[in-house]
Coordinates of C-alpha atoms in Angstrom, one line a residue:
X1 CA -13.9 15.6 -27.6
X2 CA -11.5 12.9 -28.8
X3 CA -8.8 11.3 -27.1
X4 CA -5.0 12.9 -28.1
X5 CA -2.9 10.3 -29.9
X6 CA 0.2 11.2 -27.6
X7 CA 0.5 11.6 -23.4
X8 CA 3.7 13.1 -21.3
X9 CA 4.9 10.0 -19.0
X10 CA 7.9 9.7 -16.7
X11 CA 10.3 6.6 -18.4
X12 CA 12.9 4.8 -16.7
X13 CA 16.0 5.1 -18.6
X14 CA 18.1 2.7 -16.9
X15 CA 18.3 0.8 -13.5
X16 CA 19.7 3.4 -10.9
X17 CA 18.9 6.3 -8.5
X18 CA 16.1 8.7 -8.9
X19 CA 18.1 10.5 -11.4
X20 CA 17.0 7.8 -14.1
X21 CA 13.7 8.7 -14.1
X22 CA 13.0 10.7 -17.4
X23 CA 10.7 12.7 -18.4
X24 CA 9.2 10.9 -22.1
X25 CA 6.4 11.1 -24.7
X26 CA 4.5 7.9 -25.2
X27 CA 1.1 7.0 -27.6
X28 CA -2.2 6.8 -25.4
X29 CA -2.8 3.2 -24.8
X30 CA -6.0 2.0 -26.0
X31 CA -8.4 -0.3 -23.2
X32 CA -9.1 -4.1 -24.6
X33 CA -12.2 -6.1 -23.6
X34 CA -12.5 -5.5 -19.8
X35 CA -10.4 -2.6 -19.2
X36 CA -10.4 0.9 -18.8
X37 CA -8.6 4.2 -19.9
X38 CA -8.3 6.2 -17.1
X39 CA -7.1 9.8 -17.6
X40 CA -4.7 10.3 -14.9
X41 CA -4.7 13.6 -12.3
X42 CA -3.1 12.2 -9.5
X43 CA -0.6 9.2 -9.2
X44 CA 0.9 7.5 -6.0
X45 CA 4.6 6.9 -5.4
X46 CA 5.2 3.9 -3.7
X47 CA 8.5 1.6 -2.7
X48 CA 7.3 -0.8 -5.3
X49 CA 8.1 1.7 -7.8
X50 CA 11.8 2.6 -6.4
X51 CA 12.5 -0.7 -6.4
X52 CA 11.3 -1.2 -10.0
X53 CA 13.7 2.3 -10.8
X54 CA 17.1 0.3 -9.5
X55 CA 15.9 -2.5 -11.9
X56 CA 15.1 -5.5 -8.8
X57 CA 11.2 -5.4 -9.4
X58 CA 10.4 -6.0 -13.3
X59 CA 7.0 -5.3 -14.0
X60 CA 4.8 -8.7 -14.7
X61 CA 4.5 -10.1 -18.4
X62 CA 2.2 -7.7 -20.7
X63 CA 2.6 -4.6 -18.0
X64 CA 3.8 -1.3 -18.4
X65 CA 7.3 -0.4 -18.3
X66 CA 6.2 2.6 -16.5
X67 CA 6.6 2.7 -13.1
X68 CA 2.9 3.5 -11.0
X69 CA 0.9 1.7 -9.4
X70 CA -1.9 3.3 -8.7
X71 CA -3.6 6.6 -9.4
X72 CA -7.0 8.5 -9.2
X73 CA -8.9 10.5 -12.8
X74 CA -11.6 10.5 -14.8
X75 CA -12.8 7.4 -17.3
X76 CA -11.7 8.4 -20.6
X77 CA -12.9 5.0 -22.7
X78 CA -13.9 1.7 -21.9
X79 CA -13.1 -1.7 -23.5
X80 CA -15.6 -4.0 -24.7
X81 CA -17.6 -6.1 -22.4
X82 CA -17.2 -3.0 -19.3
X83 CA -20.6 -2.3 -18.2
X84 CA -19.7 -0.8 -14.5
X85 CA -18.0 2.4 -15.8
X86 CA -18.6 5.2 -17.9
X87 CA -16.9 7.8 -19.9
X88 CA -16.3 10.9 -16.9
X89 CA -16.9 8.6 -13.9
X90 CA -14.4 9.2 -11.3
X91 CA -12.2 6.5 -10.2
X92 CA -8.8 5.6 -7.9
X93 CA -7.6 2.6 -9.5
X94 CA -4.6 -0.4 -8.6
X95 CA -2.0 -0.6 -11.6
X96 CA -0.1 -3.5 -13.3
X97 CA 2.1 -0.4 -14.0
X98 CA 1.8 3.0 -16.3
X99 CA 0.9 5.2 -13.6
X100 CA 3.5 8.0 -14.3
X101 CA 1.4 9.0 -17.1
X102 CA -1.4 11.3 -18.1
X103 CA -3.4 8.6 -19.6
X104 CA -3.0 4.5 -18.2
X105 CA -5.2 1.4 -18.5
X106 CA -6.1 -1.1 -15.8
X107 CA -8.7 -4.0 -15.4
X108 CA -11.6 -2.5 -14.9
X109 CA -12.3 -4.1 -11.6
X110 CA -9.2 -3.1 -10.2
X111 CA -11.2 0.4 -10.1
X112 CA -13.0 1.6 -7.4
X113 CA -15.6 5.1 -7.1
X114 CA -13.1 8.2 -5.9
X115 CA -14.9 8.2 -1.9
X116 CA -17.4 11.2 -1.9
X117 CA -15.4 13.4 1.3
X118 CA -11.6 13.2 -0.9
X119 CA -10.2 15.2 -4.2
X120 CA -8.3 13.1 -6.7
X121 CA -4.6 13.8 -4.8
X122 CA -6.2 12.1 -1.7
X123 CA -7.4 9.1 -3.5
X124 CA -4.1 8.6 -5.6
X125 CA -3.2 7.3 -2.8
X126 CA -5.9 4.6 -1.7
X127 CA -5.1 1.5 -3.8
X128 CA -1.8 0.2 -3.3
X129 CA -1.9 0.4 0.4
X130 CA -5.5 -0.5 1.1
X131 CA -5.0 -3.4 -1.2
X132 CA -1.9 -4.5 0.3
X133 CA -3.6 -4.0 3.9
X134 CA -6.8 -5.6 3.1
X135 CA -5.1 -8.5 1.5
X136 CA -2.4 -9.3 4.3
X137 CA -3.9 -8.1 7.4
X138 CA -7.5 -9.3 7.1
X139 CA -7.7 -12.0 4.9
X140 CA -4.5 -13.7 5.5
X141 CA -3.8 -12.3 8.9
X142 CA -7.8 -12.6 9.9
X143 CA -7.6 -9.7 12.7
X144 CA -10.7 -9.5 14.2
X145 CA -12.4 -6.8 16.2
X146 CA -11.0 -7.0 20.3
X147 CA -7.8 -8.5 19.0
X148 CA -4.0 -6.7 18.4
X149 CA -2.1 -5.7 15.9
X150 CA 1.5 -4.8 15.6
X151 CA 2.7 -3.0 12.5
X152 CA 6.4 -2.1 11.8
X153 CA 6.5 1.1 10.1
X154 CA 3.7 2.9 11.6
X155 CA 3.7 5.8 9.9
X156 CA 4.6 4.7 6.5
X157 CA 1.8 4.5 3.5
X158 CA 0.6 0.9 4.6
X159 CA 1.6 1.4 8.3
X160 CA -1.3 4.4 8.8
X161 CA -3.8 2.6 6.8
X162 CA -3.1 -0.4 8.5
X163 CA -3.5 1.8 12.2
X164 CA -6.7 3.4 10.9
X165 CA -8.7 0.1 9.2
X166 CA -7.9 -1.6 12.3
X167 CA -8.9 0.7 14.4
X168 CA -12.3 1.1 12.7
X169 CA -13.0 -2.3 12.6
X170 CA -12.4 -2.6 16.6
X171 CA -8.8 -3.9 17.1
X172 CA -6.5 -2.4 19.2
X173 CA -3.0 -1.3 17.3
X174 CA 0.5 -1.0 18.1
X175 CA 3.5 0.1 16.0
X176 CA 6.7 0.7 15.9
X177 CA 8.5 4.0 14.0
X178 CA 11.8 5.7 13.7
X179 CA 11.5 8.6 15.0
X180 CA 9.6 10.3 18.1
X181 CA 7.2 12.3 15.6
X182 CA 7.0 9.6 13.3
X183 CA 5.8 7.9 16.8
X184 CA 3.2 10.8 17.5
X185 CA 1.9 10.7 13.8
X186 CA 1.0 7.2 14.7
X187 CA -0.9 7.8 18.5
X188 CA -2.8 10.9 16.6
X189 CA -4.1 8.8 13.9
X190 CA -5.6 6.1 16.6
X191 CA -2.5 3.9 17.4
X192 CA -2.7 2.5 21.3
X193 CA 1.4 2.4 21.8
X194 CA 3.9 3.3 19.0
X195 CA 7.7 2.2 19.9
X196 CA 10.3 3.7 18.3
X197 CA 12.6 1.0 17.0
X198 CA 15.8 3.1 17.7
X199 CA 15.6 3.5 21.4
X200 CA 13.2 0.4 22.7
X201 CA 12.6 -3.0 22.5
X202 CA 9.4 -3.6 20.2
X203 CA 9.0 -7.5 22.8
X204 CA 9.1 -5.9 25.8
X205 CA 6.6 -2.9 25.1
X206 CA 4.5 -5.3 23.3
X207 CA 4.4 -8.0 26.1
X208 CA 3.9 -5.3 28.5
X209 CA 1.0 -3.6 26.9
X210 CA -0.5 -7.1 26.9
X211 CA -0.4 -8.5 30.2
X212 CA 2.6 -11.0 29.1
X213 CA 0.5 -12.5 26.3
X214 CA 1.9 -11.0 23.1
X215 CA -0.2 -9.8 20.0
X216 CA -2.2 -11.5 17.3
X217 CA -1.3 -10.3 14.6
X218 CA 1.7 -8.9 13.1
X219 CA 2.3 -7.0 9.9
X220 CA 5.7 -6.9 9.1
X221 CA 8.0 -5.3 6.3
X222 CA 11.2 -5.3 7.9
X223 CA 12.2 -9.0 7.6
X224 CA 15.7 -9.7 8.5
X225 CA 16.1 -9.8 12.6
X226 CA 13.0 -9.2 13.3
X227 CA 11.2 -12.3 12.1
X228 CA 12.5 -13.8 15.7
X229 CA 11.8 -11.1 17.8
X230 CA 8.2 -11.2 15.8
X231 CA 7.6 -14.8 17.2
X232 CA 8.6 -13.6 20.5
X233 CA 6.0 -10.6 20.2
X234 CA 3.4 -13.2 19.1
X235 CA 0.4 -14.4 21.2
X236 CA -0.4 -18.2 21.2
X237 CA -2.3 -18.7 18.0
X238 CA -0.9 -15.5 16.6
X239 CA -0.2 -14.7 12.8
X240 CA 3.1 -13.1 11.5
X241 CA 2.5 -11.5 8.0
X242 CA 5.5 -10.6 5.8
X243 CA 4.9 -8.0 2.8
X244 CA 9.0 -6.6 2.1
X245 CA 12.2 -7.3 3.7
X246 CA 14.3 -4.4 3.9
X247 CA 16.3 -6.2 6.5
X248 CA 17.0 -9.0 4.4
X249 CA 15.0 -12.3 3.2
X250 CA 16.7 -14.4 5.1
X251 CA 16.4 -15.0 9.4
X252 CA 17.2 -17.5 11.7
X253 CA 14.0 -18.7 13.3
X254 CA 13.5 -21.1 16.5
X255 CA 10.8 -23.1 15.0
X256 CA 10.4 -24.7 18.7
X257 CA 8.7 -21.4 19.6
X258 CA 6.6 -21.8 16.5
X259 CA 5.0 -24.9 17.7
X260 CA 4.6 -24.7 20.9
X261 CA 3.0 -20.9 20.2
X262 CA 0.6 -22.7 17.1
X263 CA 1.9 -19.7 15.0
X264 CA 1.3 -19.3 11.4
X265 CA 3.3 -16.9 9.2
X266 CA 2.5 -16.4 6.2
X267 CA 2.7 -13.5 3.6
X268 CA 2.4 -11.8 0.0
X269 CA 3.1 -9.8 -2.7
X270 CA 0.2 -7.9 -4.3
X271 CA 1.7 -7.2 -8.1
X272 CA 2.4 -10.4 -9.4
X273 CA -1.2 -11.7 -8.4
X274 CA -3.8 -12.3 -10.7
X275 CA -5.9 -10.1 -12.3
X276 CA -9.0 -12.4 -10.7
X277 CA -7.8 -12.4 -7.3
X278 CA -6.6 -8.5 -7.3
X279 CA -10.5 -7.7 -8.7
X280 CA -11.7 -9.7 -5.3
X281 CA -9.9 -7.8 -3.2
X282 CA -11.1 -4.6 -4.7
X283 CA -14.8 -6.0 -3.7
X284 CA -14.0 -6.9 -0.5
X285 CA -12.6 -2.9 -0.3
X286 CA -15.8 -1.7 -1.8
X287 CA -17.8 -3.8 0.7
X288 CA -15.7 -3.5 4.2
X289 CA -13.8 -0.3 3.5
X290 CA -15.7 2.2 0.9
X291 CA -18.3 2.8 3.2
X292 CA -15.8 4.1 6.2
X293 CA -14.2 6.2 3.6
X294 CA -17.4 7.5 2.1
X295 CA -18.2 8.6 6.0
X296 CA -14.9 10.4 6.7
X297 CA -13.9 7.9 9.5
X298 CA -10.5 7.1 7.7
X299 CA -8.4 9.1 4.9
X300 CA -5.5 8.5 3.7
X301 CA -2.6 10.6 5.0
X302 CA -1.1 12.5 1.8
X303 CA 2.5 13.2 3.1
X304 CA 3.8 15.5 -0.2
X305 CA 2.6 16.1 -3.9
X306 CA 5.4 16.6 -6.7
X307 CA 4.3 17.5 -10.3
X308 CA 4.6 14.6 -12.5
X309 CA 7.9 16.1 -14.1
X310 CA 9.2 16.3 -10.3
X311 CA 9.1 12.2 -10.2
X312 CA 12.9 12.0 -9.3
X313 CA 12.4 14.6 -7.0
X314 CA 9.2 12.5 -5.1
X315 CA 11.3 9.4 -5.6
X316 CA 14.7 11.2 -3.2
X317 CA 11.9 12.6 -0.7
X318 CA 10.4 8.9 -0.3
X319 CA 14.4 7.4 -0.1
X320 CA 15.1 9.6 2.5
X321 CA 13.1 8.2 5.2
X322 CA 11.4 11.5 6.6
X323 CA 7.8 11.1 5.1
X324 CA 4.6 9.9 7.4
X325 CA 2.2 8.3 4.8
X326 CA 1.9 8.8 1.1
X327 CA 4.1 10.7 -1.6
X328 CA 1.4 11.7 -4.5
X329 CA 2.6 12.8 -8.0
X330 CA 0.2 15.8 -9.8
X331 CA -0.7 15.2 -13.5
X332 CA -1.5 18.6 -14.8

């Protein structure tokens, strides 16, 4: 059965609030050498992609206009030189963009096998977040098994698969949440201490919970304030790791804290990266992470679906600050 020439797709029809997003028509894009067409049933809604709506995240040279950036089908066509995948082969895939679609190409080793226990909802919502966790966390934050980890936003996407690789791969986790049963999301999926921002301090509880020395690692997307208080939280040695700043991209730091501590912060963002060093990081995944997902020791927490049509409706759901983990959009 061939390919149709034309898929539905959610368009962006100006920068604004969710009400921009569209429903459109679009042709089906056709893989070149390396890539593949992926037939889309389930796509994840990330803050990437609101900030891409309001027009303050363009999508990288050659990309989609679409917003997604990630989602989970079947192979519908490979380009030349793709030897890994075949036509029908289930896959979760990261996007350069063009995941509000029924039909959307990526590099084909930003793909990765759809893990045996989960549907295709569950695994719309792998890439993005493990990437983005793998990338800052372990490679440029190098947590280790019997050391600690502090993530703001707990129970956001990133925050519980942060809490649940760390926690598989032997290091203790704190977080901190907004909200008392945004805190309990975070104890039940394996976090030691969760602090909700609103009503304690994130230095003293961490401090506390660590005999005075502080943690070693921190994930932060807060920015703003917090980047002091984070060196303050820090263990000597420890590693600050910014991936947003809601807060603000712009803190006063005591850098006299930072020496004497021998911190290092550092940090990323995982779209603009290349399409090299974004196929790396989906090894690593298949190596250290697969296999934990494949055995049912992690999942990804799937918060709310939306049909695709329903995009501006996901998009106000995510805004509003009430979801624990992942917004997924269905592609019928």
């Amino acid at each position: 059965m061939g390919l149709p020439g034309e898929m539905r797709v959610v368009e962006i029809s100006g920068p604004g609030g969710p009400e921009v997003l569209v429903p459109g028509v679009r042709k089906v894009p056709q893989p070149a050498a390396g890539e593949i067409l992926i037939r889309v049933r389930a796509a994840g809604v990330n803050r990437p992609d609101l900030l891409q709506r309001a027009g303050s995240y363009a999508p990288p040279p050659g990309a989609s206009d679409l917003p997604g950036l990630e989602a989970a089908g079947e192979v519908a066509a490979v380009g030349a030189g793709v030897s890994r995948w075949h036509v029908g082969d289930p896959v979760c895939a990261l996007l350069p963009g063009g995941g509000y679609a029924e039909y959307v190409v990526t590099p084909a080793d930003h793909a990765l096998p759809v893990p045996k226990p989960l549907g295709m909802v569950e695994a719309a919502g792998l890439c993005e977040t493990f990437f983005t966790v793998w990338s800052n966390v372990f490679e440029r934050g190098r947590l280790l098994a019997g050391e600690s980890l502090l993530v703001h936003g707990g129970s956001s996407g990133i925050g519980t698969t942060a809490i649940q690789i760390a926690r598989a791969r032997g290091a203790r986790v704190f977080v901190t949440a907004g909200s008392e049963a945004k805190c309990q999301a975070c104890l039940d999926l394996g976090a030691e201490m969760a602090v909700n921002h609103r009503e304690a301090d994130f230095v003293a509880a961490v401090k506390d919970a660590t005999g005075g020395r502080g943690v070693d690692v921190i994930l932060d997307m807060v920015g703003g304030d917090y980047l002091a208080r984070d060196v303050r939280a820090l263990a000597p040695d420890g590693r600050l790791v910014m991936i947003a700043h809601q807060k603000g991209a712009e803190a006063a730091l005591n850098f006299a804290i930072v020496m004497v501590k021998r911190l290092t912060i550092t940090g990323s963002t995982l779209r603009p990266q290349s399409v090299e060093a974004k196929a790396r990081i989906a090894e690593a995944l298949r190596r250290e992470v697969w296999p934990l997902l494949d055995a049912a020791r992690i999942a990804p927490v799937i918060a709310e679906t939306f049909p695709l049509d329903q995009a501006a409706e996901a998009h106000a759901r995510l805004e509003s600050g009430e979801v624990t983990g992942k917004i997924v959009l269905e592609v019928a």
